[in-house]
mmCIF file of C-alpha atoms and ligand atoms in Angstrom:
data_model
loop_
_atom_site.group_PDB
_atom_site.id
_atom_site.type_symbol
_atom_site.label_atom_id
_atom_site.label_comp_id
_atom_site.label_asym_id
_atom_site.label_seq_id
_atom_site.Cartn_x
_atom_site.Cartn_y
_atom_site.Cartn_z
ATOM 1 C CA MET C 1 114.434 133.921 85.086
ATOM 2 C CA SER C 2 116.451 134.206 88.350
ATOM 3 C CA GLY C 3 119.677 132.975 89.255
ATOM 4 C CA LEU C 4 119.924 130.240 86.475
ATOM 5 C CA ARG C 5 123.402 129.253 85.288
ATOM 6 C CA ASP C 6 124.729 126.588 83.130
ATOM 7 C CA GLY C 7 125.682 123.256 85.189
ATOM 8 C CA MET C 8 124.127 124.618 88.488
ATOM 9 C CA LEU C 9 122.518 121.103 89.020
ATOM 10 C CA LEU C 10 124.360 117.731 88.623
ATOM 11 C CA GLY C 11 122.258 114.831 88.541
ATOM 12 C CA MET C 12 123.569 110.871 88.542
ATOM 13 C CA GLY C 13 121.640 107.831 87.830
ATOM 14 C CA ASN C 14 120.897 105.067 85.484
ATOM 15 C CA PRO C 15 120.287 105.999 81.749
ATOM 16 C CA LEU C 16 117.940 103.500 80.620
ATOM 17 C CA LEU C 17 115.687 102.859 77.541
ATOM 18 C CA ASP C 18 112.219 101.953 78.545
ATOM 19 C CA ILE C 19 110.546 99.236 76.866
ATOM 20 C CA SER C 20 106.949 99.789 77.737
ATOM 21 C CA SER C 21 103.737 97.577 77.021
ATOM 22 C CA VAL C 22 100.284 97.253 78.268
ATOM 23 C CA VAL C 23 99.970 93.898 79.863
ATOM 24 C CA ASP C 24 97.259 92.014 81.941
ATOM 25 C CA ASN C 25 97.202 90.960 85.647
ATOM 26 C CA GLU C 26 97.670 87.636 84.656
ATOM 27 C CA TYR C 27 101.050 88.033 83.263
ATOM 28 C CA LEU C 28 102.345 89.747 86.155
ATOM 29 C CA THR C 29 101.084 86.782 88.328
ATOM 30 C CA LYS C 30 102.598 84.659 85.759
ATOM 31 C CA ASN C 31 106.162 86.172 86.375
ATOM 32 C CA ASP C 32 105.614 86.876 90.014
ATOM 33 C CA LEU C 33 105.613 90.614 89.480
ATOM 34 C CA GLY C 34 103.731 93.065 91.854
ATOM 35 C CA PRO C 35 101.753 95.732 89.845
ATOM 36 C CA ASP C 36 103.655 98.797 91.047
ATOM 37 C CA ASN C 37 107.016 97.716 92.056
ATOM 38 C CA ALA C 38 110.434 98.663 90.590
ATOM 39 C CA ILE C 39 113.023 95.695 90.639
ATOM 40 C CA LEU C 40 116.395 94.595 89.110
ATOM 41 C CA ALA C 41 116.210 92.084 86.452
ATOM 42 C CA GLU C 42 117.445 88.539 87.162
ATOM 43 C CA GLU C 43 118.147 85.593 84.805
ATOM 44 C CA LYS C 44 114.582 84.567 85.144
ATOM 45 C CA HIS C 45 113.308 87.965 83.875
ATOM 46 C CA MET C 46 115.057 88.109 80.629
ATOM 47 C CA HIS C 47 112.410 86.410 78.465
ATOM 48 C CA ILE C 48 109.917 89.401 79.247
ATOM 49 C CA PHE C 49 112.223 91.974 77.212
ATOM 50 C CA LYS C 50 111.849 89.756 74.285
ATOM 51 C CA GLU C 51 108.090 88.901 74.966
ATOM 52 C CA LEU C 52 107.147 92.675 75.259
ATOM 53 C CA GLN C 53 108.974 93.453 72.154
ATOM 54 C CA GLU C 54 107.724 90.595 69.981
ATOM 55 C CA THR C 55 103.973 89.998 71.567
ATOM 56 C CA TYR C 56 103.124 93.013 73.459
ATOM 57 C CA LYS C 57 103.757 95.845 70.902
ATOM 58 C CA ALA C 58 106.301 97.540 73.102
ATOM 59 C CA GLU C 59 106.870 101.445 72.849
ATOM 60 C CA TYR C 60 110.355 102.669 73.222
ATOM 61 C CA ILE C 61 111.022 105.522 75.455
ATOM 62 C CA ALA C 62 113.775 107.345 77.026
ATOM 63 C CA GLY C 63 114.032 106.474 80.809
ATOM 64 C CA GLY C 64 116.230 105.992 83.809
ATOM 65 C CA SER C 65 114.767 107.622 86.844
ATOM 66 C CA VAL C 66 117.241 110.569 87.211
ATOM 67 C CA GLN C 67 117.299 111.317 83.610
ATOM 68 C CA ASN C 68 113.449 111.598 83.494
ATOM 69 C CA THR C 69 113.745 114.022 86.290
ATOM 70 C CA LEU C 70 116.428 116.136 84.880
ATOM 71 C CA ARG C 71 114.495 116.276 81.292
ATOM 72 C CA ILE C 72 111.361 117.286 83.029
ATOM 73 C CA CYS C 73 113.319 119.851 84.966
ATOM 74 C CA GLN C 74 114.942 121.203 81.890
ATOM 75 C CA TRP C 75 111.784 121.327 79.956
ATOM 76 C CA ILE C 76 110.131 123.617 82.800
ATOM 77 C CA LEU C 77 113.136 125.840 82.744
ATOM 78 C CA ASN C 78 113.259 126.243 78.939
ATOM 79 C CA ARG C 79 116.980 127.431 79.140
ATOM 80 C CA PRO C 80 119.452 124.475 77.881
ATOM 81 C CA ASN C 81 122.255 123.203 79.967
ATOM 82 C CA VAL C 82 121.094 124.058 83.711
ATOM 83 C CA VAL C 83 121.485 120.511 84.292
ATOM 84 C CA THR C 84 124.187 118.059 83.820
ATOM 85 C CA PHE C 85 123.895 114.381 83.976
ATOM 86 C CA PHE C 86 126.334 111.497 84.710
ATOM 87 C CA GLY C 87 125.644 107.739 84.004
ATOM 88 C CA CYS C 88 126.803 105.138 82.010
ATOM 89 C CA VAL C 89 125.760 103.727 78.386
ATOM 90 C CA GLY C 90 127.095 101.586 75.705
ATOM 91 C CA LYS C 91 128.450 102.111 72.505
ATOM 92 C CA ASP C 92 125.272 101.719 70.793
ATOM 93 C CA LYS C 93 122.113 102.953 68.997
ATOM 94 C CA ASN C 94 120.108 103.062 72.198
ATOM 95 C CA ALA C 95 122.987 105.370 73.645
ATOM 96 C CA GLU C 96 122.251 107.618 70.905
ATOM 97 C CA ILE C 97 118.607 107.558 71.342
ATOM 98 C CA LEU C 98 118.802 108.474 74.985
ATOM 99 C CA GLU C 99 121.520 111.292 74.445
ATOM 100 C CA GLU C 100 119.318 112.665 71.579
ATOM 101 C CA ASN C 101 116.380 112.630 73.930
ATOM 102 C CA ALA C 102 118.175 114.317 77.015
ATOM 103 C CA ARG C 103 119.939 117.078 74.826
ATOM 104 C CA SER C 104 116.642 117.961 72.922
ATOM 105 C CA ASP C 105 115.065 118.704 76.446
ATOM 106 C CA GLY C 106 118.521 120.788 77.247
ATOM 107 C CA VAL C 107 119.999 118.273 79.559
ATOM 108 C CA ASN C 108 123.828 118.133 79.322
ATOM 109 C CA VAL C 109 124.687 114.341 79.304
ATOM 110 C CA VAL C 110 128.517 113.630 80.065
ATOM 111 C CA TYR C 111 128.113 109.857 79.616
ATOM 112 C CA ASP C 112 130.630 107.377 80.873
ATOM 113 C CA LYS C 113 130.767 104.647 78.267
ATOM 114 C CA CYS C 114 131.752 101.102 78.480
ATOM 115 C CA ASP C 115 131.392 98.038 76.074
ATOM 116 C CA GLU C 116 128.317 96.645 77.574
ATOM 117 C CA ALA C 117 124.925 97.300 75.962
ATOM 118 C CA THR C 118 123.131 100.354 77.193
ATOM 119 C CA GLY C 119 120.607 99.417 80.001
ATOM 120 C CA CYS C 120 116.973 99.002 79.429
ATOM 121 C CA CYS C 121 114.034 98.799 81.684
ATOM 122 C CA ALA C 122 110.862 96.721 80.850
ATOM 123 C CA VAL C 123 107.632 98.948 81.878
ATOM 124 C CA LEU C 124 104.565 96.770 82.463
ATOM 125 C CA ILE C 125 101.270 98.867 82.478
ATOM 126 C CA THR C 126 98.222 97.350 83.949
ATOM 127 C CA GLY C 127 95.597 100.258 84.375
ATOM 128 C CA LYS C 128 97.130 102.875 86.653
ATOM 129 C CA HIS C 129 99.967 100.776 87.712
ATOM 130 C CA ARG C 130 103.399 100.215 86.154
ATOM 131 C CA SER C 131 105.902 97.576 87.090
ATOM 132 C CA LEU C 132 109.442 98.162 86.209
ATOM 133 C CA ILE C 133 112.136 95.724 85.823
ATOM 134 C CA ALA C 134 115.570 97.298 85.061
ATOM 135 C CA HIS C 135 118.188 95.613 83.279
ATOM 136 C CA LEU C 136 121.115 97.948 84.133
ATOM 137 C CA ALA C 137 123.874 96.459 81.606
ATOM 138 C CA ALA C 138 126.178 99.351 80.739
ATOM 139 C CA ALA C 139 124.505 101.397 83.590
ATOM 140 C CA ASN C 140 126.005 99.217 86.089
ATOM 141 C CA HIS C 141 129.659 100.066 84.980
ATOM 142 C CA PHE C 142 129.371 103.419 85.816
ATOM 143 C CA SER C 143 132.703 104.210 87.477
ATOM 144 C CA LYS C 144 134.016 106.749 90.298
ATOM 145 C CA GLU C 145 136.830 107.337 88.053
ATOM 146 C CA HIS C 146 134.317 109.291 85.636
ATOM 147 C CA VAL C 147 133.471 111.512 88.690
ATOM 148 C CA ILE C 148 137.010 112.332 89.278
ATOM 149 C CA LYS C 149 137.726 112.806 85.592
ATOM 150 C CA ASN C 150 135.068 115.408 85.347
ATOM 151 C CA PHE C 151 135.192 116.790 88.800
ATOM 152 C CA ASN C 152 134.864 120.196 87.435
ATOM 153 C CA TYR C 153 130.986 119.614 86.918
ATOM 154 C CA VAL C 154 130.885 118.457 90.532
ATOM 155 C CA GLU C 155 132.551 121.751 91.463
ATOM 156 C CA ASN C 156 130.651 123.857 89.432
ATOM 157 C CA ALA C 157 127.052 122.528 90.463
ATOM 158 C CA GLU C 158 125.233 124.087 93.378
ATOM 159 C CA PHE C 159 122.620 121.098 93.654
ATOM 160 C CA TYR C 160 123.099 117.437 93.310
ATOM 161 C CA TYR C 161 120.381 115.060 92.482
ATOM 162 C CA ILE C 162 120.710 111.278 92.920
ATOM 163 C CA SER C 163 118.426 108.426 93.111
ATOM 164 C CA GLY C 164 118.419 105.392 95.744
ATOM 165 C CA PHE C 165 118.656 103.466 92.597
ATOM 166 C CA PHE C 166 122.233 104.641 92.023
ATOM 167 C CA LEU C 167 123.234 102.962 95.102
ATOM 168 C CA THR C 168 123.020 99.756 93.430
ATOM 169 C CA VAL C 169 125.757 100.978 91.086
ATOM 170 C CA SER C 170 128.195 103.056 92.532
ATOM 171 C CA PRO C 171 128.035 104.254 96.486
ATOM 172 C CA SER C 172 131.541 105.581 96.218
ATOM 173 C CA SER C 173 130.601 107.879 93.649
ATOM 174 C CA ILE C 174 127.699 109.117 95.699
ATOM 175 C CA MET C 175 129.899 109.501 98.750
ATOM 176 C CA MET C 176 132.271 111.614 97.018
ATOM 177 C CA VAL C 177 129.551 113.909 95.708
ATOM 178 C CA ALA C 178 128.068 114.041 99.185
ATOM 179 C CA GLU C 179 131.266 114.955 100.656
ATOM 180 C CA LYS C 180 131.591 117.712 98.439
ATOM 181 C CA ALA C 181 128.201 119.153 99.030
ATOM 182 C CA LEU C 182 129.059 118.829 102.738
ATOM 183 C CA GLU C 183 132.409 120.739 102.283
ATOM 184 C CA SER C 184 130.983 123.500 100.294
ATOM 185 C CA ASN C 185 127.616 123.719 101.870
ATOM 186 C CA LYS C 186 125.879 122.731 98.884
ATOM 187 C CA VAL C 187 122.553 121.026 98.529
ATOM 188 C CA LEU C 188 122.157 116.909 98.121
ATOM 189 C CA LEU C 189 118.802 115.708 97.130
ATOM 190 C CA MET C 190 118.095 111.904 97.255
ATOM 191 C CA ASN C 191 115.211 109.846 96.438
ATOM 192 C CA LEU C 192 114.463 106.418 98.082
ATOM 193 C CA SER C 193 113.470 105.131 94.624
ATOM 194 C CA ALA C 194 112.031 101.871 95.393
ATOM 195 C CA PRO C 195 111.159 99.628 98.418
ATOM 196 C CA PHE C 196 114.010 97.135 97.680
ATOM 197 C CA ILE C 197 116.754 100.174 98.131
ATOM 198 C CA SER C 198 116.041 100.291 101.743
ATOM 199 C CA ILE C 199 116.010 96.614 102.186
ATOM 200 C CA PHE C 200 118.930 95.322 100.171
ATOM 201 C CA PHE C 201 121.130 98.600 100.035
ATOM 202 C CA LYS C 202 120.479 99.493 103.554
ATOM 203 C CA ASP C 203 124.263 100.045 104.430
ATOM 204 C CA PRO C 204 125.060 102.291 101.514
ATOM 205 C CA LEU C 205 121.807 104.217 102.118
ATOM 206 C CA MET C 206 122.259 104.743 105.678
ATOM 207 C CA GLN C 207 126.124 105.884 104.965
ATOM 208 C CA VAL C 208 124.695 108.803 102.859
ATOM 209 C CA MET C 209 121.891 109.585 104.652
ATOM 210 C CA PRO C 210 123.571 112.002 106.965
ATOM 211 C CA TYR C 211 124.388 114.052 104.023
ATOM 212 C CA ILE C 212 121.112 114.363 102.571
ATOM 213 C CA ASP C 213 119.453 117.653 102.664
ATOM 214 C CA ILE C 214 116.264 116.950 100.765
ATOM 215 C CA LEU C 215 114.964 113.552 100.855
ATOM 216 C CA PHE C 216 112.052 112.339 98.576
ATOM 217 C CA GLY C 217 110.026 109.088 98.906
ATOM 218 C CA ASN C 218 106.541 107.721 98.110
ATOM 219 C CA GLU C 219 104.321 105.909 100.583
ATOM 220 C CA SER C 220 105.611 102.317 99.893
ATOM 221 C CA GLU C 221 109.047 103.467 99.982
ATOM 222 C CA ALA C 222 108.585 105.304 103.560
ATOM 223 C CA LEU C 223 106.800 102.341 104.790
ATOM 224 C CA THR C 224 109.442 99.805 103.991
ATOM 225 C CA PHE C 225 112.046 102.260 104.847
ATOM 226 C CA ALA C 226 110.484 102.718 108.440
ATOM 227 C CA LYS C 227 110.213 98.865 109.055
ATOM 228 C CA GLU C 228 113.862 98.342 108.091
ATOM 229 C CA GLN C 229 114.902 101.047 110.311
ATOM 230 C CA ASP C 230 112.829 99.761 113.214
ATOM 231 C CA PHE C 231 110.932 103.084 113.507
ATOM 232 C CA GLY C 232 108.104 101.014 115.224
ATOM 233 C CA THR C 233 105.408 102.887 113.400
ATOM 234 C CA GLU C 234 103.327 102.599 110.179
ATOM 235 C CA ASN C 235 102.207 106.096 110.366
ATOM 236 C CA LEU C 236 103.334 108.213 107.494
ATOM 237 C CA LYS C 237 103.525 111.429 109.582
ATOM 238 C CA GLU C 238 105.466 109.855 112.370
ATOM 239 C CA ILE C 239 107.617 108.255 109.772
ATOM 240 C CA GLY C 240 108.447 111.456 108.086
ATOM 241 C CA PHE C 241 109.519 113.053 111.320
ATOM 242 C CA LYS C 242 111.571 110.152 112.220
ATOM 243 C CA MET C 243 113.471 110.698 108.633
ATOM 244 C CA LEU C 244 113.990 114.248 109.188
ATOM 245 C CA ASN C 245 115.313 113.699 112.479
ATOM 246 C CA LEU C 246 118.016 111.216 111.586
ATOM 247 C CA PRO C 247 121.642 112.281 112.123
ATOM 248 C CA LYS C 248 122.762 115.045 109.897
ATOM 249 C CA GLU C 249 126.398 116.227 108.784
ATOM 250 C CA ASN C 250 125.587 119.542 107.512
ATOM 251 C CA LYS C 251 124.280 121.458 110.562
ATOM 252 C CA ASN C 252 123.849 124.828 108.309
ATOM 253 C CA ARG C 253 121.103 123.062 106.707
ATOM 254 C CA LYS C 254 118.045 121.543 108.118
ATOM 255 C CA ARG C 255 116.706 118.353 106.333
ATOM 256 C CA VAL C 256 113.372 118.488 104.436
ATOM 257 C CA VAL C 257 111.583 115.190 103.738
ATOM 258 C CA ILE C 258 109.088 115.157 101.007
ATOM 259 C CA LEU C 259 106.715 112.228 100.718
ATOM 260 C CA THR C 260 104.289 111.421 98.059
ATOM 261 C CA GLN C 261 101.209 109.213 97.901
ATOM 262 C CA GLY C 262 99.735 108.830 94.522
ATOM 263 C CA HIS C 263 96.630 111.238 94.286
ATOM 264 C CA HIS C 264 96.672 111.629 98.004
ATOM 265 C CA PRO C 265 98.408 114.864 99.563
ATOM 266 C CA VAL C 266 102.168 115.507 99.201
ATOM 267 C CA MET C 267 103.447 115.701 102.625
ATOM 268 C CA LEU C 268 106.275 118.400 103.465
ATOM 269 C CA PHE C 269 108.185 117.716 106.539
ATOM 270 C CA GLU C 270 110.268 120.929 107.644
ATOM 271 C CA GLY C 271 111.469 121.692 111.317
ATOM 272 C CA GLU C 272 108.679 120.971 113.747
ATOM 273 C CA THR C 273 105.711 120.866 110.893
ATOM 274 C CA VAL C 274 104.328 118.920 108.354
ATOM 275 C CA ARG C 275 102.149 120.397 105.676
ATOM 276 C CA GLU C 276 100.027 118.697 102.995
ATOM 277 C CA PHE C 277 99.456 119.748 99.508
ATOM 278 C CA PRO C 278 96.307 118.572 97.967
ATOM 279 C CA VAL C 279 96.613 116.738 94.394
ATOM 280 C CA VAL C 280 93.479 116.891 92.236
ATOM 281 C CA GLU C 281 92.634 113.505 91.095
ATOM 282 C CA LEU C 282 93.025 112.965 87.352
ATOM 283 C CA GLN C 283 89.816 111.556 85.754
ATOM 284 C CA GLU C 284 90.255 107.999 84.466
ATOM 285 C CA CYS C 285 89.985 108.981 80.792
ATOM 286 C CA ASP C 286 93.116 111.322 81.056
ATOM 287 C CA ILE C 287 95.423 108.618 82.299
ATOM 288 C CA VAL C 288 97.760 107.095 79.932
ATOM 289 C CA ASP C 289 100.307 105.677 82.449
ATOM 290 C CA THR C 290 101.763 106.623 85.839
ATOM 291 C CA ASN C 291 105.176 105.302 84.575
ATOM 292 C CA GLY C 292 107.588 108.360 85.395
ATOM 293 C CA ALA C 293 105.151 110.417 87.485
ATOM 294 C CA GLY C 294 107.351 110.288 90.567
ATOM 295 C CA ASP C 295 110.423 111.295 88.417
ATOM 296 C CA ALA C 296 108.520 114.309 86.950
ATOM 297 C CA PHE C 297 107.316 115.511 90.299
ATOM 298 C CA VAL C 298 110.958 115.649 91.432
ATOM 299 C CA GLY C 299 111.888 117.412 88.200
ATOM 300 C CA GLY C 300 109.242 119.958 89.010
ATOM 301 C CA PHE C 301 110.121 120.553 92.346
ATOM 302 C CA ILE C 302 113.844 121.011 91.387
ATOM 303 C CA SER C 303 113.134 123.312 88.562
ATOM 304 C CA GLN C 304 111.661 125.838 91.118
ATOM 305 C CA LEU C 305 114.462 125.045 93.977
ATOM 306 C CA VAL C 306 117.143 126.071 91.349
ATOM 307 C CA GLN C 307 115.462 129.489 91.094
ATOM 308 C CA ALA C 308 115.363 129.575 94.696
ATOM 309 C CA LYS C 309 111.740 129.744 95.071
ATOM 310 C CA SER C 310 109.663 128.512 98.206
ATOM 311 C CA TYR C 311 108.928 124.838 98.855
ATOM 312 C CA ASP C 312 105.267 125.729 98.356
ATOM 313 C CA ASP C 313 106.138 126.620 94.709
ATOM 314 C CA CYS C 314 108.522 123.689 94.401
ATOM 315 C CA ILE C 315 105.877 121.196 95.405
ATOM 316 C CA ASN C 316 103.093 122.738 93.600
ATOM 317 C CA THR C 317 105.060 122.803 90.411
ATOM 318 C CA GLY C 318 105.888 119.150 91.266
ATOM 319 C CA ILE C 319 102.188 118.258 91.263
ATOM 320 C CA ILE C 320 101.501 120.039 87.915
ATOM 321 C CA ALA C 321 104.478 118.182 86.209
ATOM 322 C CA ALA C 322 103.414 114.612 87.429
ATOM 323 C CA ARG C 323 100.004 115.123 86.366
ATOM 324 C CA GLU C 324 100.964 116.234 82.867
ATOM 325 C CA ILE C 325 103.311 113.084 82.580
ATOM 326 C CA ILE C 326 100.788 110.797 83.794
ATOM 327 C CA LYS C 327 98.626 112.130 80.677
ATOM 328 C CA ARG C 328 101.369 110.873 78.468
ATOM 329 C CA SER C 329 103.253 107.600 77.858
ATOM 330 C CA GLY C 330 106.393 107.245 79.932
ATOM 331 C CA CYS C 331 108.269 110.716 80.709
ATOM 332 C CA ALA C 332 107.580 112.458 77.523
ATOM 333 C CA THR C 333 108.262 116.172 77.505
ATOM 334 C CA GLY C 334 107.326 118.235 74.216
ATOM 335 C CA GLY C 335 104.833 121.239 73.798
ATOM 336 C CA ASP C 336 104.499 123.953 76.361
ATOM 337 C CA PHE C 337 104.482 122.827 80.124
ATOM 338 C CA PRO C 338 101.198 123.804 81.627
ATOM 339 C CA CYS C 339 101.001 127.654 83.032
ATOM 340 C CA LEU C 340 102.839 127.784 86.346
HETATM 341 C C1 26A H 401 118.287 100.206 89.474
HETATM 342 N N1 26A H 401 116.882 100.591 89.106
HETATM 343 C C2 26A H 401 115.864 99.466 89.400
HETATM 344 C C3 26A H 401 116.543 101.493 88.073
HETATM 345 C C4 26A H 401 115.378 101.633 87.686
HETATM 346 C C5 26A H 401 115.163 102.891 86.821
HETATM 347 N N2 26A H 401 116.182 103.951 86.859
HETATM 348 C C6 26A H 401 117.112 103.527 87.511
HETATM 349 N N3 26A H 401 117.434 102.593 88.138
HETATM 350 N N4 26A H 401 114.218 100.979 87.687
HETATM 351 C C7 26A H 401 113.342 101.731 86.890
HETATM 352 N N5 26A H 401 113.877 102.853 86.759
HETATM 353 C C8 26A H 401 113.205 104.044 85.511
HETATM 354 O O1 26A H 401 112.257 104.427 86.489
HETATM 355 C C9 26A H 401 111.632 105.228 85.342
HETATM 356 C C10 26A H 401 110.212 105.463 86.014
HETATM 357 O O2 26A H 401 110.143 105.997 87.302
HETATM 358 C C11 26A H 401 112.669 103.315 84.506
HETATM 359 O O3 26A H 401 113.439 103.476 83.458
HETATM 360 C C12 26A H 401 111.528 104.503 84.330
HETATM 361 O O4 26A H 401 111.845 105.524 83.129
#
């Protein structure tokens, strides 16, 4: 494969163990949860983790948005250690499960460790929808010192992928990596991750925005971002161009924006143009759950980007990866990746 080398991609995010159950709509309503949202757990949500385990036959699956993306990327590349992952876990069994999963896909995990429990995420599946409640715990204790101590990985990488979710944890670590990307003309990829990021973490998001070379988001994240930024439009095409044209530090790289919208076409905004890539809708009977579909899309995309493939190839591989993951529970790898 062309140009692959160890550690060329570095990801930073929250390593979480997913606790996934099928529930009914009533359960969502009762707990005041949206069907397709991702939120941070508050005290009032804590009973849900227990209930999923005790009453709803929970499945335990390796999760965390960035770690999912990186595992998918490694699965496709089929050559270990191209990808490094920074995140914080506890010193417990769940951390071992996460590490084992990531390593078996070929991700070189370089975890920060603390005395809290490893984070987890309640995944409430209702039909095609999934509602996520993240209890970050250890993940929230990631420190900038970890980045400083392991700066050789930052130096060595050419691509950086960070979730918007990580803005809730360590904006200063993100800025350190963003500055490095700018200084060395490397590529920073980020994801809007969830609507609440654009609302409650607007300041750190807009601080890093000028450093972002490739920005991912889905339709609800893009709409919320546009509202919060007073774009004055709910038209996704107009929103994409406005995102594209937000101030940018590295003038050597034009920003690219990629908006996904479920089974509707993926939109690629680049320069003066927007192009749409069709998504073939899966049959109802093939859908297991959509948990991790967005992460898998990005994993597929990056697997081609690091091989210097065209954006068309990146997006088409992203679409194939998302489609495959919807047929599986969570972001499960294993077996051969469908033919490219
Ligand atoms: C800070 N928050 C809310 C989060 C997450 C998260 N990963 C990092 N930070 N909330 C949900 N996830 C992960 O998203 C994946 C599905 O896209 C879940 O762990 C799940 O695996």
